[in-house]
CSV table of C-alpha atoms and ligand atoms in Angstrom, one decimal:
chain,number,residue,atom,x,y,z
A,1,MET,CA,21.5,4.4,-16.3
A,2,ARG,CA,21.6,3.6,-12.5
A,3,TRP,CA,21.9,0.0,-12.6
A,4,THR,CA,24.9,-2.3,-13.8
A,5,THR,CA,24.7,-5.5,-16.2
A,6,GLU,CA,26.7,-8.1,-16.0
A,7,SER,CA,29.7,-8.0,-18.3
A,8,THR,CA,29.8,-12.0,-18.8
A,9,PRO,CA,26.1,-12.8,-19.5
A,10,ARG,CA,25.2,-15.7,-16.7
A,11,SER,CA,23.8,-19.3,-18.0
A,12,THR,CA,20.1,-19.5,-18.2
A,13,PHE,CA,20.7,-23.0,-17.1
A,14,ARG,CA,22.5,-21.9,-14.2
A,15,ARG,CA,20.5,-18.8,-13.4
A,16,ARG,CA,17.2,-21.6,-13.5
A,17,GLY,CA,19.4,-24.3,-11.1
A,18,VAL,CA,20.1,-21.7,-8.3
A,19,ARG,CA,16.5,-20.0,-8.6
A,20,LEU,CA,15.1,-23.3,-8.0
A,21,ALA,CA,17.3,-24.6,-5.3
A,22,ALA,CA,16.9,-20.9,-3.5
A,23,ALA,CA,13.1,-21.3,-3.9
A,24,ALA,CA,13.1,-24.7,-2.3
A,25,VAL,CA,15.3,-23.3,0.9
A,26,LEU,CA,12.2,-20.4,0.9
A,27,ALA,CA,9.7,-22.7,1.0
A,28,LEU,CA,11.0,-24.7,4.0
A,29,THR,CA,12.4,-22.2,6.1
A,30,LEU,CA,8.5,-20.4,6.0
A,31,ALA,CA,7.2,-23.8,6.9
A,32,ALA,CA,9.7,-24.4,8.9
A,33,CYS,CA,8.6,-20.3,11.0
A,34,GLY,CA,5.3,-22.1,10.8
A,35,ASN,CA,4.7,-19.1,8.0
A,36,GLY,CA,3.6,-22.7,5.5
A,37,GLY,CA,0.4,-20.4,4.4
A,38,ALA,CA,2.3,-16.8,3.7
A,39,ASP,CA,2.7,-17.8,0.2
A,40,ALA,CA,-1.3,-18.1,0.0
A,41,GLY,CA,-2.5,-16.5,-3.6
A,42,GLY,CA,1.4,-16.5,-5.0
A,43,GLY,CA,3.8,-19.1,-6.0
A,44,SER,CA,5.2,-18.4,-9.2
A,45,ALA,CA,3.5,-17.2,-12.4
A,46,PRO,CA,3.2,-18.6,-14.5
A,47,ALA,CA,6.4,-21.0,-15.0
A,48,ASP,CA,8.5,-19.4,-18.2
A,49,ALA,CA,5.8,-17.7,-19.4
A,50,GLY,CA,6.4,-15.9,-22.6
A,51,ASP,CA,9.2,-18.2,-22.4
A,52,SER,CA,9.0,-19.7,-26.4
A,53,GLY,CA,12.1,-17.2,-27.8
A,54,GLY,CA,14.2,-15.7,-25.2
A,55,GLU,CA,14.3,-15.9,-21.3
A,56,SER,CA,11.2,-14.8,-19.5
A,57,ILE,CA,11.6,-11.7,-17.0
A,58,VAL,CA,11.5,-13.3,-13.8
A,59,MET,CA,10.3,-11.0,-10.5
A,60,GLY,CA,10.4,-11.1,-6.9
A,61,PHE,CA,7.7,-9.3,-5.3
A,62,SER,CA,7.5,-9.0,-1.8
A,63,GLN,CA,3.8,-7.9,-0.9
A,64,VAL,CA,3.2,-6.7,2.4
A,65,GLY,CA,0.5,-8.6,3.9
A,66,ALA,CA,-3.5,-9.4,3.3
A,67,GLU,CA,-4.2,-6.4,5.5
A,68,SER,CA,-7.0,-4.8,3.6
A,69,GLY,CA,-9.2,-4.7,1.0
A,70,TRP,CA,-7.0,-2.3,-0.7
A,71,ARG,CA,-4.6,-4.7,-0.3
A,72,THR,CA,-6.0,-7.9,-1.7
A,73,ALA,CA,-6.9,-5.9,-5.1
A,74,ASN,CA,-3.2,-4.6,-5.2
A,75,THR,CA,-1.9,-8.4,-5.1
A,76,LYS,CA,-4.4,-9.2,-7.8
A,77,SER,CA,-3.7,-6.6,-9.9
A,78,VAL,CA,0.3,-7.4,-9.4
A,79,GLN,CA,-0.4,-11.4,-10.2
A,80,GLU,CA,-2.9,-10.4,-13.7
A,81,SER,CA,-0.6,-8.4,-14.7
A,82,ALA,CA,2.6,-10.5,-14.6
A,83,GLU,CA,0.9,-13.6,-16.3
A,84,GLU,CA,-0.3,-10.8,-18.9
A,85,ALA,CA,3.1,-9.3,-19.4
A,86,GLY,CA,4.5,-12.9,-19.4
A,87,ILE,CA,6.2,-12.1,-16.3
A,88,GLU,CA,7.6,-15.1,-14.2
A,89,LEU,CA,6.2,-13.7,-10.7
A,90,GLN,CA,8.0,-15.1,-7.1
A,91,PHE,CA,5.3,-13.9,-4.6
A,92,SER,CA,5.7,-13.5,-1.3
A,93,ASP,CA,3.8,-12.5,1.7
A,94,ALA,CA,5.0,-11.1,4.7
A,95,GLN,CA,2.3,-10.7,6.9
A,96,GLN,CA,2.5,-6.8,7.4
A,97,LYS,CA,6.3,-8.2,8.9
A,98,GLN,CA,9.1,-6.1,8.1
A,99,GLU,CA,11.3,-8.8,9.0
A,100,ASN,CA,10.0,-10.9,6.7
A,101,GLN,CA,10.4,-8.6,3.4
A,102,ILE,CA,14.0,-8.6,4.7
A,103,LYS,CA,14.4,-12.5,4.3
A,104,ALA,CA,12.1,-12.4,1.0
A,105,ILE,CA,14.3,-10.1,-0.6
A,106,ARG,CA,17.9,-11.8,0.7
A,107,ASN,CA,15.9,-15.0,-1.1
A,108,PHE,CA,15.3,-13.4,-4.3
A,109,ILE,CA,19.0,-12.1,-4.4
A,110,GLN,CA,20.2,-15.5,-4.1
A,111,GLN,CA,18.0,-16.9,-6.7
A,112,GLN,CA,19.0,-13.9,-8.8
A,113,VAL,CA,15.9,-13.1,-10.1
A,114,ASP,CA,16.3,-10.4,-12.8
A,115,VAL,CA,14.0,-7.8,-10.8
A,116,ILE,CA,13.1,-7.4,-7.5
A,117,ALA,CA,9.3,-4.7,-6.5
A,118,PHE,CA,8.2,-4.3,-3.0
A,119,SER,CA,5.6,-2.6,-0.3
A,120,PRO,CA,7.9,-1.5,2.1
A,121,VAL,CA,5.3,-1.8,5.1
A,122,VAL,CA,7.8,0.5,6.9
A,123,GLU,CA,9.8,3.4,5.8
A,124,SER,CA,13.2,2.9,7.4
A,125,GLY,CA,15.7,0.4,7.8
A,126,TRP,CA,16.5,-0.4,4.6
A,127,ASP,CA,19.4,0.7,3.8
A,128,PRO,CA,21.5,-2.5,4.1
A,129,VAL,CA,19.1,-5.2,2.2
A,130,LEU,CA,19.1,-2.8,-0.6
A,131,GLN,CA,22.5,-2.1,-0.8
A,132,GLU,CA,22.9,-5.7,-1.3
A,133,ALA,CA,20.9,-6.5,-4.0
A,134,LYS,CA,22.4,-3.4,-5.9
A,135,ARG,CA,25.7,-5.0,-5.3
A,136,ALA,CA,23.9,-7.9,-6.8
A,137,GLY,CA,23.4,-5.9,-9.7
A,138,ILE,CA,19.5,-6.7,-9.4
A,139,PRO,CA,17.5,-3.6,-9.9
A,140,VAL,CA,14.3,-2.2,-7.2
A,141,ILE,CA,11.2,-0.7,-7.8
A,142,LEU,CA,9.5,0.5,-4.7
A,143,THR,CA,5.5,0.2,-5.0
A,144,ASP,CA,2.8,1.8,-3.7
A,145,ARG,CA,5.0,2.5,-0.5
A,146,ALA,CA,8.2,4.8,0.5
A,147,VAL,CA,11.4,4.5,1.9
A,148,ASP,CA,13.1,6.9,3.6
A,149,SER,CA,16.9,6.0,2.3
A,150,ALA,CA,19.0,9.1,1.8
A,151,ASP,CA,20.9,7.2,-1.1
A,152,THR,CA,17.7,7.0,-4.0
A,153,SER,CA,20.3,5.4,-5.9
A,154,LEU,CA,19.2,2.1,-4.1
A,155,TYR,CA,16.2,1.5,-6.0
A,156,ALA,CA,15.0,2.7,-9.8
A,157,THR,CA,11.7,4.1,-9.2
A,158,PHE,CA,8.7,4.4,-6.2
A,159,LEU,CA,5.6,3.9,-8.2
A,160,GLY,CA,2.5,4.6,-6.2
A,161,SER,CA,0.1,7.7,-4.6
A,162,ASP,CA,1.1,10.7,-3.4
A,163,PHE,CA,-0.1,10.0,0.6
A,164,ILE,CA,0.5,13.6,1.3
A,165,GLU,CA,-1.8,14.9,-0.5
A,166,GLU,CA,-4.3,12.2,0.4
A,167,GLY,CA,-4.5,13.5,3.7
A,168,LYS,CA,-5.2,17.2,2.3
A,169,LYS,CA,-7.9,16.2,0.2
A,170,ALA,CA,-9.1,14.8,3.7
A,171,GLY,CA,-8.4,17.8,6.1
A,172,GLN,CA,-10.0,19.9,2.8
A,173,TRP,CA,-13.1,18.3,2.8
A,174,LEU,CA,-13.9,18.9,6.7
A,175,LEU,CA,-12.5,22.6,6.5
A,176,GLU,CA,-15.5,23.0,4.0
A,177,GLN,CA,-18.1,21.8,6.0
A,178,PRO,CA,-20.4,24.7,7.4
A,179,GLU,CA,-20.2,22.4,11.0
A,180,SER,CA,-16.2,23.6,11.0
A,181,SER,CA,-17.7,27.1,11.0
A,182,ALA,CA,-20.0,26.8,13.7
A,183,GLY,CA,-17.9,25.9,17.0
A,184,PRO,CA,-15.3,23.4,17.9
A,185,VAL,CA,-14.9,19.6,16.1
A,186,ASN,CA,-13.6,16.9,18.2
A,187,ILE,CA,-11.6,14.6,15.5
A,188,VAL,CA,-10.6,11.0,16.3
A,189,GLU,CA,-7.7,9.5,14.1
A,190,LEU,CA,-7.4,5.9,13.8
A,191,GLN,CA,-3.9,5.8,11.8
A,192,GLY,CA,-2.8,2.9,9.7
A,193,THR,CA,0.4,0.9,10.3
A,194,THR,CA,2.8,2.9,12.5
A,195,GLY,CA,6.1,3.9,10.8
A,196,SER,CA,4.3,3.2,7.4
A,197,ALA,CA,4.4,6.1,4.4
A,198,PRO,CA,1.0,6.5,4.3
A,199,ALA,CA,0.3,6.5,7.9
A,200,ILE,CA,2.8,9.4,8.5
A,201,ASP,CA,2.0,11.5,5.1
A,202,ARG,CA,-2.0,11.3,5.5
A,203,GLN,CA,-1.6,12.2,9.2
A,204,GLU,CA,0.3,14.5,8.1
A,205,GLY,CA,-1.1,16.2,5.5
A,206,PHE,CA,-4.5,16.1,7.2
A,207,ALA,CA,-3.1,17.7,10.1
A,208,GLU,CA,-1.3,20.2,8.0
A,209,VAL,CA,-5.0,21.6,5.8
A,210,ILE,CA,-6.7,21.7,9.1
A,211,ALA,CA,-4.4,23.8,11.1
A,212,ALA,CA,-6.7,26.8,9.5
A,213,ASN,CA,-9.1,26.7,11.4
A,214,PRO,CA,-8.9,26.5,15.1
A,215,ASN,CA,-11.8,24.4,15.7
A,216,LEU,CA,-10.6,21.5,14.1
A,217,LYS,CA,-9.0,19.8,17.2
A,218,VAL,CA,-7.4,15.8,16.6
A,219,VAL,CA,-8.9,14.5,20.3
A,220,ALA,CA,-7.7,11.2,19.9
A,221,SER,CA,-5.2,9.4,17.4
A,222,GLN,CA,-4.0,5.9,17.2
A,223,THR,CA,-3.2,3.2,15.3
A,224,GLY,CA,-5.6,0.5,13.6
A,225,ASP,CA,-3.0,-1.5,11.8
A,226,PHE,CA,-5.2,-0.2,8.5
A,227,THR,CA,-7.3,-3.8,9.7
A,228,ARG,CA,-11.1,-4.0,10.2
A,229,SER,CA,-10.6,-5.0,13.3
A,230,GLY,CA,-7.6,-2.8,14.4
A,231,GLY,CA,-10.5,0.4,13.6
A,232,LYS,CA,-13.4,-1.7,15.5
A,233,GLN,CA,-11.1,-1.9,18.9
A,234,VAL,CA,-9.9,1.1,18.5
A,235,MET,CA,-13.2,2.6,18.0
A,236,GLU,CA,-14.5,1.3,21.1
A,237,ALA,CA,-12.4,2.5,22.9
A,238,PHE,CA,-11.9,6.3,21.5
A,239,LEU,CA,-16.2,6.6,22.1
A,240,LYS,CA,-15.5,5.4,25.9
A,241,SER,CA,-12.9,8.1,26.3
A,242,ASN,CA,-14.5,10.5,24.4
A,243,PRO,CA,-18.2,10.9,24.9
A,244,ASP,CA,-18.7,13.9,22.2
A,245,ILE,CA,-16.6,12.4,18.8
A,246,ASP,CA,-18.1,14.7,15.6
A,247,VAL,CA,-15.6,12.9,12.9
A,248,LEU,CA,-13.6,9.7,12.0
A,249,TYR,CA,-11.0,10.5,9.9
A,250,ALA,CA,-9.9,7.0,9.5
A,251,HIS,CA,-6.3,6.3,7.2
A,252,ASN,CA,-8.1,3.8,5.0
A,253,ASP,CA,-11.7,2.1,4.2
A,254,ASP,CA,-11.2,-1.1,6.3
A,255,MET,CA,-10.7,0.5,10.0
A,256,GLY,CA,-13.8,3.0,8.9
A,257,LEU,CA,-15.9,-0.1,8.8
A,258,GLY,CA,-14.4,-1.7,11.1
A,259,ALA,CA,-15.0,1.7,13.3
A,260,ILE,CA,-18.9,1.7,11.7
A,261,GLU,CA,-19.3,-1.5,13.7
A,262,ALA,CA,-18.3,-0.1,16.8
A,263,ILE,CA,-20.3,3.0,16.5
A,264,GLU,CA,-23.6,1.1,15.7
A,265,ALA,CA,-23.3,-0.9,19.2
A,266,ALA,CA,-22.3,2.0,21.0
A,267,GLY,CA,-25.8,3.3,19.5
A,268,LYS,CA,-25.2,6.4,17.8
A,269,VAL,CA,-25.5,6.2,13.7
A,270,PRO,CA,-22.0,7.1,11.5
A,271,GLY,CA,-22.4,9.3,8.9
A,272,GLN,CA,-24.4,11.7,11.0
A,273,ASP,CA,-23.7,11.9,14.3
A,274,ILE,CA,-20.4,10.7,13.4
A,275,LYS,CA,-19.2,11.6,10.1
A,276,ILE,CA,-16.6,9.6,8.7
A,277,ILE,CA,-14.1,10.1,6.0
A,278,THR,CA,-11.9,7.6,4.8
A,279,VAL,CA,-8.8,6.6,2.3
A,280,ASP,CA,-9.0,4.1,0.0
A,281,ALA,CA,-12.3,4.0,-1.8
A,282,VAL,CA,-12.5,0.1,-2.0
A,283,LYS,CA,-16.1,-1.4,-3.4
A,284,ASP,CA,-17.1,-2.4,0.6
A,285,GLY,CA,-16.8,1.3,1.6
A,286,MET,CA,-18.0,2.6,-1.0
A,287,GLN,CA,-21.2,1.0,-0.6
A,288,ALA,CA,-21.1,2.3,3.0
A,289,LEU,CA,-20.7,5.8,1.3
A,290,ALA,CA,-23.3,5.2,-0.8
A,291,ASP,CA,-25.8,3.9,2.1
A,292,GLY,CA,-24.8,7.2,3.7
A,293,LYS,CA,-22.4,5.9,6.4
A,294,ILE,CA,-19.1,7.1,5.5
A,295,ASN,CA,-19.9,10.7,3.9
A,296,TYR,CA,-16.4,11.3,2.1
A,297,ILE,CA,-13.7,8.8,0.8
A,298,VAL,CA,-10.4,10.0,-0.8
A,299,GLU,CA,-9.3,7.4,-3.7
A,300,CYS,CA,-6.1,5.7,-3.3
A,301,ASN,CA,-5.4,3.3,-6.6
A,302,PRO,CA,-4.5,-0.4,-5.6
A,303,LEU,CA,-4.4,-1.5,-9.5
A,304,LEU,CA,-0.5,-0.9,-10.1
A,305,GLY,CA,-0.1,-4.2,-11.9
A,306,PRO,CA,0.2,-3.3,-15.1
A,307,GLN,CA,2.9,0.1,-14.8
A,308,LEU,CA,4.6,-1.9,-12.9
A,309,MET,CA,5.2,-4.4,-15.0
A,310,ASP,CA,6.1,-1.8,-17.7
A,311,LEU,CA,8.8,-0.1,-15.6
A,312,ALA,CA,9.7,-3.5,-14.7
A,313,LYS,CA,10.6,-4.7,-18.2
A,314,LYS,CA,12.1,-1.6,-18.8
A,315,VAL,CA,14.3,-1.5,-15.9
A,316,VAL,CA,15.3,-4.8,-17.1
A,317,ALA,CA,16.2,-3.5,-20.7
A,318,GLY,CA,18.4,-0.9,-19.4
A,319,GLU,CA,15.8,1.9,-20.7
A,320,GLN,CA,15.7,5.5,-18.9
A,321,ILE,CA,13.0,5.3,-16.5
A,322,PRO,CA,11.3,8.2,-14.6
A,323,PRO,CA,12.6,8.2,-10.9
A,324,ARG,CA,8.8,8.7,-9.4
A,325,VAL,CA,5.7,7.8,-11.2
A,326,VAL,CA,2.5,9.2,-9.2
A,327,THR,CA,-0.7,7.4,-9.7
A,328,GLU,CA,-4.0,9.6,-10.2
A,329,GLU,CA,-6.9,9.6,-7.9
A,330,THR,CA,-9.8,11.2,-7.0
A,331,THR,CA,-12.5,11.7,-4.3
A,332,PHE,CA,-15.8,11.1,-3.6
A,333,ASP,CA,-18.6,12.2,-2.0
A,334,GLN,CA,-22.0,10.0,-1.3
A,335,ALA,CA,-23.4,10.7,-4.4
A,336,ALA,CA,-20.8,10.0,-6.3
A,337,ALA,CA,-20.1,6.9,-4.5
A,338,LYS,CA,-23.6,5.6,-5.5
A,339,GLU,CA,-23.4,6.9,-9.8
A,340,ALA,CA,-19.5,4.8,-9.3
A,341,LEU,CA,-20.4,1.7,-7.3
A,342,PRO,CA,-21.9,0.0,-10.5
A,343,THR,CA,-18.9,0.0,-12.8
A,344,ARG,CA,-16.3,-0.4,-9.6
A,345,GLN,CA,-13.2,-2.7,-10.5
A,346,TYR,CA,-12.3,-3.5,-7.0
B,1,GYE,O1,-4.6,2.7,1.8
B,1,GYE,C1,-4.0,0.6,3.3
B,1,GYE,C2,-3.5,-0.8,3.1
B,1,GYE,O2,-0.2,1.2,1.2
B,1,GYE,C3,-1.7,2.7,0.7
B,1,GYE,O3,-2.1,-0.5,2.3
B,1,GYE,C4,-1.5,1.6,0.9
B,1,GYE,C5,-2.3,1.3,2.3
B,1,GYE,C6,-3.6,0.8,2.1
B,1,GYE,O4,-3.4,-1.4,3.8
B,1,GYE,O5,-5.5,0.2,3.1
């Protein structure tokens, strides 16, 4: 077991008092930073649920932001699962900024929460704050995105997708299209947030697979920050500087959907003039796929809440948990999207 528990049990009363005081400080800090809406949809839920007998687990959760449909579904899953599991959730929205996440994690440490879970906006720069959590004896669960820390004892487990595999699946589909053997194929790539695990890995997996066919060339690659507006803006620029774009590979649905607007505004037909591959398979993406505007989507499952709560309970109880939990995922073409849409949860 990696995580030590304190030899003298902490008083529940004292712990709660510290938490409340620290939460008040965080609220004031966020308000002072003009960040008052940062916790929208958050707050602590539910207060002391499941506290009838023993004490409920308190989880500090630092979310990346609200940049995409995937993120919204992920947040909902975490909040609902916490409630169902009787875990008291301290939710903080970092608005895509690492400094906000570090602040939130320090605050969770001060509050002496039982477990910290977070989805790191970027991969690097986490060691100091993770060491602080370790020194405080608070286990950390990475959820959705990974960190690049060499010291893996700084976190208890990493729950999330295999993003390299997702990039490979996107590349594999393209490799199998008849057009890929017919002649040169000009690809533009909309990358996710610079320095984030999904952006790094989705680019890498895709590049590795398409390298098998020299016809397939990435002619432009730039970040759209995983947002719809970012995807639209960057695609507009791509269209201006590259008259012959055959394929768009977007690291998420939202950027792909923004790009579709740019493509249509340029008088081209998305899904036909420019083939589009995206990642996530959220409802809006699946609808565009079913409508023929996207050609292929690699699924990335945002419903991590139930597994996260299960892992949290185990780690707090001192039980052994696997160091890596990978999410199961599939892929969709247009026909599969039509079939799956009516029962799609997110
Ligand atoms: O694909 C994207 C979101 O980290 C897997 O983040 C997540 C990614 C997801 O903004 O839509």
